[in-house]
Amino acid sequence: MDHDPTPWFVIIRRHTGALALSLILLTSGCGLLGSDDGDNGEDGADGGDGGTDAAEAEPGAADTDNVVAEGTYDVPDLEGGSAHFEIHELKVQGELAQLSLSMTVEDPEGNGRSGRPTLWDHWRSYLTVYLVDNDNGNRHATVMDENEQSIGINAHEAFDYGDTLSFGAAFAAPPEDVETMDVYIGDYPPFTEIPLVR
């Protein structure tokens, strides 16, 4: 599967034990997120909105106890390591579809980086997220801010193995008759038929 160069997550929240919410809105497009080269990965009219205001794209916090899909996959450059993804909600709010998900990186064999690693340390390439509307054949990329830059997380934010990183991303909402969408994260297998909450 080809990489979509559009960066993905629009907020990040770290929690270990008690939930602590830390919102980070970045438009630099550096590191894991890459830079915007004008190809938003849009297939069809509903693929994304280059003029969406960043404030409108900020998702609210979802209930992370609610899990509608999950999967665990290998982590590049981390022998024996894994990344566990959970999809919490895909909710339509006005003209946007807001995705809430989380990721936990585990290093059971102690092969990870010394000190606190970053997401860039392991993936070293774009780890994009996008939605696919199979009913209409449309691919939805993340929305852009007023400067036509993707909003995303700081790929060099340090974390501890075993921490859960919670993210949100905003996309153009599909037509009202669409009930489910597929969620793609990087080259990992898609999470299929995620229900839309309206």
N, CA, C and O of each residue as an XYZ file, in Angstrom:
792
protein
N       0.840     -1.181      0.000
C       0.000      0.000      0.000
C       0.880      1.238      0.000
O       1.829      1.317      0.780
N       0.582      2.213     -0.868
C       1.359      3.444     -0.944
C       1.090      4.306      0.272
O      -0.010      4.298      0.823
N       2.115      5.057      0.689
C       1.941      5.988      1.798
C       1.202      7.218      1.317
O       1.517      7.761      0.259
N       0.216      7.665      2.089
C      -0.434      8.949      1.873
C       0.390      9.978      2.633
O       0.551      9.848      3.846
N       0.922     11.003      1.954
C       1.811     11.936      2.637
C       1.113     12.890      3.581
O       1.781     13.709      4.213
N      -0.220     12.821      3.706
C      -0.916     13.742      4.585
C      -0.768     13.305      6.032
O      -1.170     12.194      6.379
N      -0.197     14.154      6.891
C      -0.098     13.817      8.307
C      -1.457     13.613      8.929
O      -2.478     13.981      8.348
N      -1.471     13.017     10.130
C      -2.722     12.489     10.618
C      -3.274     13.098     11.863
O      -4.214     13.886     11.762
N      -2.776     12.806     13.014
C      -3.499     13.097     14.238
C      -3.494     14.573     14.572
O      -2.503     15.267     14.347
N      -4.615     15.055     15.114
C      -4.723     16.474     15.400
C      -4.574     16.808     16.868
O      -4.349     17.971     17.203
N      -4.687     15.854     17.741
C      -4.399     16.107     19.149
C      -3.739     14.880     19.732
O      -3.840     13.779     19.190
N      -3.060     15.087     20.844
C      -2.459     13.941     21.518
C      -2.723     14.062     23.003
O      -2.679     15.156     23.565
N      -2.994     12.950     23.626
C      -3.207     12.946     25.061
C      -2.419     11.787     25.637
O      -2.545     10.662     25.152
N      -1.627     12.024     26.637
C      -0.847     10.983     27.297
C      -1.516     10.676     28.629
O      -1.902     11.588     29.360
N      -1.653      9.389     28.945
C      -2.128      9.070     30.278
C      -1.435      7.819     30.794
O      -1.303      6.819     30.088
N      -1.006      7.901     32.015
C      -0.427      6.762     32.718
C      -1.104      6.734     34.071
O      -0.914      7.641     34.881
N      -1.894      5.699     34.323
C      -2.696      5.666     35.542
C      -3.849      6.625     35.387
O      -4.740      6.400     34.568
N      -3.846      7.689     36.160
C      -4.890      8.706     36.048
C      -4.736      9.427     34.719
O      -3.625      9.724     34.281
N      -5.881      9.705     34.080
C      -5.830     10.375     32.777
C      -5.446     11.836     32.940
O      -6.032     12.570     33.736
N      -4.444     12.237     32.165
C      -4.047     13.648     32.133
C      -4.113     14.098     30.696
O      -3.471     13.507     29.828
N      -4.873     15.127     30.434
C      -5.110     15.563     29.068
C      -4.144     16.668     28.683
O      -4.053     17.698     29.351
N      -3.420     16.434     27.586
C      -2.490     17.449     27.079
C      -2.739     17.623     25.599
O      -2.408     16.741     24.806
N      -3.314     18.739     25.216
C      -3.642     18.971     23.816
C      -2.474     19.662     23.127
O      -1.948     20.664     23.610
N      -2.079     19.097     21.978
C      -0.987     19.680     21.210
C      -1.461     19.869     19.784
O      -1.793     18.894     19.111
N      -1.497     21.089     19.317
C      -1.872     21.364     17.941
C      -0.658     21.905     17.221
O      -0.200     23.010     17.512
N      -0.134     21.136     16.282
C       1.062     21.548     15.555
C       0.762     21.610     14.071
O       0.019     20.786     13.540
N       1.342     22.588     13.414
C       1.164     22.692     11.975
C       2.484     22.634     11.237
O       2.549     22.959     10.051
N       3.539     22.223     11.924
C       4.858     22.238     11.293
C       5.035     21.126     10.283
O       5.813     21.280      9.342
N       4.340     20.009     10.446
C       4.468     18.903      9.505
C       5.847     18.297      9.500
O       6.334     17.923      8.433
N       6.515     18.177     10.659
C       7.874     17.670     10.689
C       7.898     16.222     11.151
O       6.892     15.682     11.611
N       9.059     15.609     11.021
C       9.285     14.273     11.556
C       8.326     13.251     10.988
O       8.148     13.147      9.775
N       7.712     12.501     11.883
C       6.792     11.436     11.508
C       5.678     11.943     10.619
O       5.175     11.227      9.753
N       5.301     13.191     10.845
C       4.185     13.748     10.113
C       4.564     14.181      8.711
O       3.704     14.266      7.835
N       5.825     14.452      8.489
C       6.269     14.874      7.169
C       5.769     16.265      6.841
O       5.151     16.931      7.671
N       6.042     16.696      5.622
C       5.563     17.997      5.162
C       4.488     17.787      4.117
O       4.441     16.755      3.447
N       3.626     18.781      3.988
C       2.542     18.677      3.023
C       3.075     19.013      1.640
O       3.629     20.091      1.424
N       2.906     18.081      0.700
C       3.407     18.345     -0.644
C       2.288     18.607     -1.637
O       2.487     18.577     -2.851
N       1.095     18.867     -1.082
C      -0.025     19.212     -1.945
C      -0.896     18.031     -2.295
O      -2.020     18.227     -2.757
N      -0.422     16.793     -2.093
C      -1.231     15.621     -2.363
C      -1.893     15.192     -1.077
O      -1.240     14.647     -0.187
N      -3.186     15.433     -0.974
C      -3.897     15.143      0.251
C      -4.451     13.739      0.294
O      -5.150     13.385      1.243
N      -4.161     12.931     -0.705
C      -4.660     11.570     -0.714
C      -6.151     11.502     -0.912
O      -6.793     10.574     -0.420
N      -6.724     12.458     -1.617
C      -8.171     12.515     -1.775
C      -8.586     11.796     -3.046
O      -8.061     12.065     -4.126
N      -9.534     10.879     -2.904
C     -10.126     10.202     -4.041
C     -11.608     10.499     -4.028
O     -12.375      9.778     -3.389
N     -12.026     11.530     -4.710
C     -13.439     11.895     -4.712
C     -13.644     13.228     -4.025
O     -12.747     13.751     -3.364
N     -14.841     13.768     -4.191
C     -15.116     15.114     -3.727
C     -15.102     15.238     -2.227
O     -14.864     16.329     -1.709
N     -15.351     14.147     -1.497
C     -15.435     14.230     -0.056
C     -14.115     13.929      0.622
O     -14.103     13.663      1.824
N     -12.998     13.960     -0.097
C     -11.729     13.502      0.446
C     -11.176     14.355      1.560
O     -10.514     13.800      2.436
N     -11.386     15.647      1.604
C     -10.827     16.490      2.658
C     -11.141     17.935      2.338
O     -11.612     18.250      1.245
N     -10.878     18.822      3.299
C     -11.223     20.221      3.125
C     -10.006     21.063      3.417
O      -9.626     21.222      4.576
N      -9.377     21.617      2.366
C      -8.183     22.416      2.547
C      -8.444     23.730      3.246
O      -7.496     24.382      3.682
N      -9.720     24.153      3.373
C      -9.986     25.429      3.995
C     -10.607     25.326      5.363
O     -11.068     26.336      5.894
N     -10.642     24.160      5.953
C     -11.272     24.001      7.253
C     -10.466     24.695      8.328
O      -9.246     24.538      8.388
N     -11.132     25.463      9.180
C     -10.458     26.157     10.263
C      -9.948     25.143     11.273
O     -10.644     24.181     11.600
N      -8.718     25.357     11.773
C      -8.116     24.427     12.725
C      -8.960     24.288     13.977
O      -9.060     23.195     14.534
N      -9.573     25.384     14.432
C     -10.384     25.318     15.637
C     -11.593     24.425     15.441
O     -11.995     23.705     16.355
N     -12.179     24.468     14.238
C     -13.335     23.634     13.955
C     -12.953     22.164     13.904
O     -13.799     21.297     14.126
N     -11.691     21.872     13.614
C     -11.256     20.493     13.439
C     -10.853     19.824     14.736
O     -10.564     18.628     14.737
N     -10.823     20.558     15.846
C     -10.359     19.976     17.092
C     -11.406     19.044     17.673
O     -12.473     19.503     18.080
N     -11.126     17.715     17.725
C     -12.107     16.795     18.275
C     -12.196     16.913     19.783
O     -11.230     17.302     20.440
N     -13.353     16.579     20.332
C     -13.481     16.509     21.769
C     -12.955     15.185     22.280
O     -12.715     14.260     21.503
N     -12.776     15.095     23.581
C     -12.256     13.868     24.177
C     -13.318     12.772     24.112
O     -14.482     13.002     24.441
N     -12.907     11.587     23.686
C     -13.823     10.463     23.603
C     -13.640      9.576     24.827
O     -12.639      9.681     25.537
N     -14.600      8.714     25.066
C     -14.532      7.747     26.149
C     -13.584      6.633     25.731
O     -13.920      5.814     24.875
N     -12.386      6.601     26.341
C     -11.392      5.606     25.936
C     -11.715      4.219     26.477
O     -11.055      3.248     26.109
N     -12.720      4.110     27.348
C     -13.153      2.785     27.795
C     -13.997      2.104     26.725
O     -14.159      0.884     26.733
N     -14.530      2.899     25.808
C     -15.323      2.361     24.706
C     -14.388      1.970     23.564
O     -13.702      2.828     23.009
N     -14.353      0.694     23.207
C     -13.478      0.211     22.139
C     -14.336     -0.485     21.093
O     -14.972     -1.499     21.381
N     -14.355      0.067     19.862
C     -15.164     -0.529     18.801
C     -14.338     -1.430     17.891
O     -14.891     -2.249     17.156
N     -13.002     -1.280     17.939
C     -12.110     -2.153     17.165
C     -10.711     -2.015     17.742
O     -10.357     -0.971     18.289
N      -9.910     -3.080     17.617
C      -8.544     -3.032     18.121
C      -7.680     -4.034     17.383
O      -8.179     -4.992     16.793
N      -6.377     -3.801     17.425
C      -5.432     -4.705     16.783
C      -4.031     -4.441     17.298
O      -3.705     -3.321     17.691
N      -3.200     -5.481     17.295
C      -1.820     -5.372     17.765
C      -0.882     -5.795     16.644
O      -1.076     -6.839     16.022
N       0.140     -4.975     16.391
C       1.027     -5.204     15.253
C       2.481     -4.968     15.649
O       2.763     -4.342     16.671
N       3.395     -5.473     14.834
C       4.825     -5.287     15.070
C       5.207     -3.826     14.927
O       4.555     -3.069     14.209
N       6.276     -3.435     15.620
C       6.816     -2.091     15.537
C       8.152     -2.144     14.811
O       9.039     -2.892     15.224
N       8.321     -1.375     13.745
C       9.621     -1.330     13.068
C      10.721     -0.880     14.023
O      10.489     -0.053     14.905
N      11.921     -1.430     13.841
C      13.081     -1.047     14.647
C      12.903     -1.326     16.132
O      13.563     -0.693     16.956
N      12.026     -2.260     16.492
C      11.865     -2.647     17.892
C      11.629     -4.157     17.940
O      10.487     -4.617     17.914
N      12.703     -4.908     18.008
C      12.606     -6.366     17.993
C      11.773     -6.853     19.173
O      12.061     -6.524     20.324
N      10.745     -7.635     18.881
C       9.851     -8.145     19.913
C       8.824     -7.144     20.386
O       7.990     -7.468     21.231
N       8.866     -5.923     19.854
C       7.939     -4.886     20.296
C       6.623     -4.928     19.547
O       6.519     -5.543     18.486
N       5.629     -4.276     20.101
C       4.312     -4.257     19.476
C       3.641     -2.910     19.699
O       3.949     -2.183     20.644
N       2.718     -2.603     18.801
C       1.873     -1.416     18.936
C       0.426     -1.875     18.956
O      -0.040     -2.525     18.020
N      -0.276     -1.540     20.015
C      -1.685     -1.914     20.145
C      -2.538     -0.682     19.868
O      -2.433      0.328     20.564
N      -3.392     -0.777     18.835
C      -4.276      0.320     18.454
C      -5.697      0.006     18.913
O      -6.157     -1.132     18.812
N      -6.380      1.019     19.413
C      -7.798      0.902     19.748
C      -8.555      2.050     19.092
O      -8.161      3.211     19.197
N      -9.643      1.708     18.417
C     -10.543      2.718     17.844
C     -11.667      2.925     18.855
O     -12.368      1.980     19.216
N     -11.832      4.163     19.307
C     -12.819      4.438     20.347
C     -14.141      4.972     19.789
O     -15.215      4.629     20.285
N     -14.055      5.805     18.763
C     -15.285      6.394     18.247
C     -15.019      7.079     16.918
O     -13.945      7.640     16.698
N     -15.998      7.029     16.043
C     -15.999      7.805     14.800
C     -17.332      8.545     14.781
O     -18.378      7.964     14.494
N     -17.272      9.832     15.092
C     -18.486     10.602     15.333
C     -18.602     11.763     14.361
O     -17.647     12.508     14.141
N     -19.785     11.905     13.786
C     -20.064     13.029     12.899
C     -20.537     14.208     13.737
O     -21.492     14.104     14.507
N     -19.843     15.339     13.566
C     -20.227     16.577     14.231
C     -20.235     17.672     13.174
O     -19.182     18.157     12.759
N     -21.419     18.050     12.748
C     -21.537     19.046     11.687
C     -20.986     18.503     10.382
O     -21.427     17.457      9.907
N     -20.025     19.209      9.801
C     -19.459     18.805      8.515
C     -18.230     17.909      8.667
O     -17.584     17.555      7.681
N     -17.916     17.548      9.913
C     -16.720     16.747     10.160
C     -17.048     15.375     10.726
O     -18.042     15.195     11.430
N     -16.195     14.415     10.408
C     -16.206     13.107     11.061
C     -14.968     13.067     11.941
O     -13.847     13.188     11.447
N     -15.165     12.896     13.245
C     -14.058     12.969     14.189
C     -13.739     11.580     14.737
O     -14.585     10.908     15.327
N     -12.497     11.180     14.521
C     -12.019      9.852     14.907
C     -11.226      9.957     16.201
O     -10.352     10.814     16.332
N     -11.534      9.080     17.160
C     -10.773      9.002     18.409
C     -10.161      7.618     18.503
O     -10.854      6.613     18.347
N      -8.862      7.564     18.757
C      -8.164      6.291     18.855
C      -6.974      6.425     19.777
O      -6.594      7.533     20.157
N      -6.380      5.288     20.142
C      -5.212      5.310     21.011
C      -4.228      4.236     20.576
O      -4.581      3.289     19.874
N      -2.980      4.409     21.013
C      -1.923      3.473     20.668
C      -1.036      3.254     21.882
O      -0.673      4.212     22.564
N      -0.681      2.000     22.161
C       0.242      1.664     23.234
C       1.400      0.877     22.645
O       1.193     -0.170     22.031
N       2.609      1.371     22.827
C       3.805      0.694     22.323
C       4.443     -0.090     23.468
O       4.773      0.477     24.509
N       4.614     -1.397     23.268
C       5.187     -2.268     24.296
C       6.566     -2.754     23.870
O       6.826     -2.979     22.688
N       7.444     -2.910     24.855
C       8.808     -3.405     24.628
C       9.113     -4.494     25.658
O       9.914     -4.276     26.567
N       8.478     -5.670     25.523
C       8.617     -6.703     26.561
C      10.015     -7.284     26.684
O      10.374     -7.804     27.741
N      10.810     -7.206     25.628
C      12.142     -7.802     25.661
C      13.241     -6.799     25.980
O      14.420     -7.153     26.004
N      12.865     -5.561     26.224
C      13.853     -4.553     26.593
C      14.810     -4.181     25.482
O      15.961     -3.831     25.740
N      14.333     -4.257     24.227
C      15.189     -3.928     23.088
C      15.031     -2.485     22.616
O      15.608     -2.090     21.603
N      14.253     -1.708     23.351
C      13.952     -0.352     22.911
C      15.100      0.619     23.099
O      16.187      0.261     23.552
N      14.820      1.855     22.736
C      15.811      2.913     22.827
C      16.153      3.194     24.281
O      15.306      3.052     25.163
N      17.382      3.588     24.527
C      17.739      4.036     25.861
C      17.103      5.392     26.093
O      16.962      6.188     25.164
N      16.723      5.651     27.320
C      15.989      6.875     27.589
C      14.556      6.744     27.098
O      14.044      5.637     26.931
N      13.921      7.869     26.871
C      12.524      7.864     26.419
C      12.494      8.003     24.908
O      13.010      8.985     24.374
N      11.899      7.040     24.201
C      11.863      7.097     22.739
C      10.799      8.057     22.233
O      10.000      8.588     23.005
N      10.804      8.271     20.922
C       9.757      9.032     20.250
C       9.142      8.136     19.177
O       9.711      7.104     18.822
N       7.998      8.526     18.673
C       7.379      7.758     17.589
C       8.289      7.737     16.369
O       8.356      6.737     15.654
N       8.988      8.844     16.133
C       9.893      8.921     14.986
C      11.027      7.905     15.108
O      11.510      7.402     14.093
N      11.457      7.596     16.325
C      12.543      6.639     16.528
C      12.224      5.283     15.912
O      13.127      4.578     15.461
N      10.949      4.915     15.892
C      10.589      3.577     15.443
C      10.036      3.525     14.024
O      10.396      2.634     13.255
N       9.168      4.468     13.666
C       8.574      4.376     12.332
C       9.439      5.026     11.260
O       9.562      4.483     10.162
N      10.030      6.157     11.549
C      10.951      6.844     10.640
C      10.354      7.117      9.260
O      11.088      7.317      8.292
N       9.075      7.124      9.175
C       8.394      7.432      7.924
C       6.977      7.856      8.280
O       6.592      7.843      9.449
N       6.214      8.228      7.280
C       4.855      8.671      7.530
C       4.022      7.539      8.111
O       4.021      6.424      7.589
N       3.316      7.833      9.189
C       2.341      6.909      9.759
C       1.004      7.629      9.696
O       0.534      8.190     10.685
N       0.411      7.603      8.529
C      -0.781      8.404      8.272
C      -2.050      7.655      8.626
O      -2.057      6.429      8.737
N      -3.107      8.399      8.798
C      -4.419      7.807      9.022
C      -5.385      8.421      8.019
O      -5.329      9.619      7.745
N      -6.269      7.594      7.475
C      -7.306      8.107      6.588
C      -8.514      7.181      6.662
O      -8.421      6.050      7.139
N      -9.633      7.677      6.187
C     -10.884      6.923      6.187
C     -11.262      6.559      4.761
O     -10.934      7.286      3.823
N     -11.950      5.439      4.596
C     -12.465      5.041      3.289
C     -13.966      4.802      3.410
O     -14.433      4.011      4.229
N     -14.694      5.512      2.569
C     -16.138      5.349      2.428
C     -16.364      4.376      1.274
O     -16.349      4.769      0.108
N     -16.572      3.106      1.610
C     -16.723      2.088      0.576
C     -18.033      2.221     -0.193
O     -18.133      1.765     -1.332
N     -19.031      2.841      0.418
C     -20.315      3.000     -0.273
C     -20.189      3.907     -1.494
O     -20.830      3.681     -2.520
N     -19.355      4.934     -1.365
C     -19.232      5.923     -2.443
C     -17.855      5.945     -3.089
O     -17.603      6.754     -3.983
N     -16.959      5.064     -2.646
C     -15.634      4.994     -3.249
C     -14.768      6.195     -2.957
O     -13.935      6.573     -3.782
N     -14.950      6.813     -1.782
C     -14.181      8.002     -1.430
C     -13.178      7.718     -0.326
O     -13.446      6.953      0.601
N     -12.028      8.343     -0.442
C     -11.001      8.282      0.598
C     -10.915      9.657      1.248
O     -10.794     10.667      0.554
N     -10.977      9.702      2.584
C     -11.014     10.955      3.325
C      -9.691     11.173      4.041
O      -9.323     10.393      4.920
N      -8.968     12.239      3.666
C      -7.735     12.624      4.341
C      -8.063     13.581      5.483
O      -9.166     14.125      5.546
N      -7.107     13.785      6.381
C      -7.321     14.716      7.480
C      -7.530     16.130      6.950
O      -7.001     16.497      5.901
N      -8.309     16.916      7.689
C      -8.563     18.289      7.277
C      -7.300     19.127      7.432
O      -6.369     18.749      8.143
N      -7.286     20.274      6.751
C      -6.141     21.176      6.772
C      -6.532     22.462      7.487
O      -7.714     22.785      7.603
N      -5.523     23.198      7.969
C      -5.827     24.468      8.611
C      -5.908     25.587      7.571
O      -5.845     25.333      6.369
N      -6.049     26.833      8.050
C      -6.243     27.957      7.130
C      -5.011     28.217      6.269
O      -5.108     28.902      5.250
N      -3.855     27.684      6.660
C      -2.633     27.828      5.871
C      -2.380     26.630      4.964
O      -1.298     26.479      4.397
N      -3.400     25.780      4.839
C      -3.322     24.568      4.024
C      -2.195     23.652      4.500
O      -1.521     23.008      3.698
N      -2.007     23.607      5.807
C      -1.059     22.693      6.428
C      -1.841     21.665      7.244
O      -2.866     21.985      7.844
N      -1.355     20.449      7.258
C      -1.991     19.423      8.073
C      -1.703     19.678      9.546
O      -0.624     20.138      9.920
N      -2.684     19.370     10.358
C      -2.532     19.510     11.795
C      -2.125     18.144     12.332
O      -2.724     17.132     11.967
N      -1.105     18.105     13.200
C      -0.682     16.798     13.653
C       0.076     16.822     14.951
O       0.333     17.886     15.515
N       0.435     15.639     15.429
C       1.151     15.518     16.680
C       2.623     15.801     16.481
O       3.129     15.779     15.359
N       3.301     16.066     17.574
C       4.741     16.237     17.570
C       5.372     14.848     17.518
O       5.341     14.110     18.503
N       5.935     14.499     16.382
C       6.502     13.160     16.209
C       7.703     12.932     17.116
O       8.105     11.787     17.327
N       8.275     13.985     17.649
C       9.445     13.850     18.514
C       9.085     13.961     19.989
O       9.968     14.100     20.835
N       7.804     13.900     20.301
C       7.359     13.880     21.693
C       7.815     12.574     22.343
O       7.513     11.492     21.840
N       8.534     12.670     23.449
C       9.041     11.473     24.126
C       7.921     10.781     24.904
O       7.010     11.439     25.407
N       7.993      9.460     24.998
C       7.011      8.690     25.749
C       7.717      7.513     26.418
O       8.881      7.233     26.131
N       7.019      6.840     27.292
C       7.539      5.632     27.931
C       6.847      4.416     27.333
O       5.648      4.461     27.059
N       7.581      3.339     27.130
C       6.961      2.101     26.672
C       5.880      1.701     27.682
O       6.080      1.763     28.895
N       4.755      1.298     27.152
C       3.626      0.954     28.004
C       2.657      2.091     28.209
O       1.528      1.862     28.643
N       3.073      3.343     27.904
C       2.145      4.468     27.950
C       1.098      4.313     26.859
O       1.360      3.710     25.819
N      -0.076      4.852     27.096
C      -1.111      4.899     26.069
C      -1.217      6.322     25.543
O      -1.458      7.260     26.303
N      -1.034      6.472     24.236
C      -1.150      7.761     23.576
C      -2.515      7.831     22.914
O      -2.835      6.992     22.072
N      -3.323      8.811     23.278
C      -4.664      8.951     22.720
C      -4.701     10.100     21.738
O      -4.183     11.184     22.008
N      -5.321      9.850     20.588
C      -5.306     10.809     19.496
C      -6.718     11.100     19.003
O      -7.655     10.346     19.264
N      -6.843     12.203     18.291
C      -8.064     12.498     17.563
C      -7.713     13.048     16.205
O      -6.691     13.717     16.054
N      -8.532     12.783     15.221
C      -8.318     13.320     13.880
C      -9.668     13.683     13.278
O     -10.678     13.036     13.553
N      -9.673     14.718     12.459
C     -10.916     15.188     11.861
C     -10.860     15.062     10.347
O      -9.827     15.310      9.725
N     -11.982     14.674      9.769
C     -12.110     14.447      8.335
C     -13.414     15.063      7.861
O     -14.299     15.346      8.668
N     -13.538     15.273      6.559
C     -14.827     15.680      6.000
C     -15.828     14.555      6.216
O     -15.528     13.392      5.948
N     -17.005     14.897      6.696
C     -18.025     13.886      6.979
C     -18.574     13.286      5.684
O     -18.710     13.986      4.680
N     -18.886     11.999      5.711
C     -19.490     11.376      4.533
C     -20.974     11.721      4.436
O     -21.527     12.312      5.363
N     -21.630     11.361      3.326
C     -23.071     11.602      3.207
C     -23.861     10.929      4.327
O     -23.384      9.982      4.952
N     -25.067     11.424      4.572
C     -25.873     10.959      5.696
C     -26.243      9.478      5.616
O     -26.506      8.854      6.644
N     -26.266      8.904      4.400
C     -26.662      7.505      4.295
C     -25.510      6.534      4.561
O     -25.714      5.320      4.560
N     -24.307      7.054      4.788
C     -23.160      6.193      5.085
C     -23.180      5.836      6.571
O     -23.221      6.722      7.425
N     -23.151      4.547      6.876
C     -23.251      4.097      8.264
C     -21.924      3.622      8.838
O     -21.743      3.649     10.056
N     -20.994      3.190      7.998
C     -19.702      2.707      8.475
C     -18.591      3.192      7.548
O     -18.834      3.505      6.383
N     -17.361      3.250      8.084
C     -16.189      3.584      7.279
C     -15.023      2.700      7.724
O     -15.003      2.200      8.849
N     -14.062      2.517      6.831
C     -12.847      1.782      7.172
C     -11.778      2.776      7.600
O     -11.653      3.854      7.017
N     -11.001      2.408      8.628
C      -9.925      3.254      9.138
C      -8.587      2.613      8.788
O      -8.338      1.453      9.116
N      -7.733      3.378      8.120
C      -6.398      2.905      7.753
C      -5.358      3.681      8.554
O      -5.437      4.905      8.659
N      -4.389      2.970      9.117
C      -3.277      3.575      9.853
C      -1.987      3.048      9.245
O      -1.663      1.869      9.391
N      -1.254      3.914      8.565
C      -0.006      3.496      7.933
C      -0.213      2.300      7.019
O      -1.182      2.239      6.262
N       0.722      1.337      7.101
C       0.643      0.126      6.282
C      -0.036     -1.026      6.999
O      -0.057     -2.146      6.488
N      -0.592     -0.768      8.176
C      -1.227     -1.839      8.930
C      -2.563     -2.220      8.297
O      -3.148     -1.423      7.563
N      -3.052     -3.429      8.573
C      -4.359     -3.818      8.033
C      -5.441     -2.846      8.487
O      -5.370     -2.319      9.597
N      -6.442     -2.601      7.642
C      -7.480     -1.627      8.007
C      -8.412     -2.155      9.098
O      -8.601     -3.361      9.257
N      -8.978     -1.223      9.831
C     -10.058     -1.528     10.759
C     -11.347     -1.289      9.966
O     -11.675     -0.150      9.634
N     -12.057     -2.347      9.673
C     -13.170     -2.258      8.729
C     -14.508     -2.051      9.430
O     -14.722     -2.481     10.563
N     -15.403     -1.370      8.701
C     -16.787     -1.160      9.099
C     -16.904     -0.567     10.497
O     -17.642     -1.071     11.343
N     -16.164      0.509     10.722
C     -16.284      1.238     11.997
C     -17.570      2.058     11.939
O     -17.749      2.855     11.018
N     -18.466      1.876     12.905
C     -19.777      2.572     12.836
C     -19.625      4.072     13.041
O     -18.827      4.531     13.858
N     -20.403      4.813     12.287
C     -20.470      6.267     12.437
C     -21.540      6.612     13.466
O     -22.674      6.140     13.386
N     -21.160      7.442     14.429
C     -22.116      7.923     15.421
C     -22.608      9.281     14.963
O     -21.808     10.183     14.716
N     -23.918      9.433     14.849
C     -24.493     10.699     14.388
C     -25.422     11.280     15.443
O     -26.001     12.346     15.236
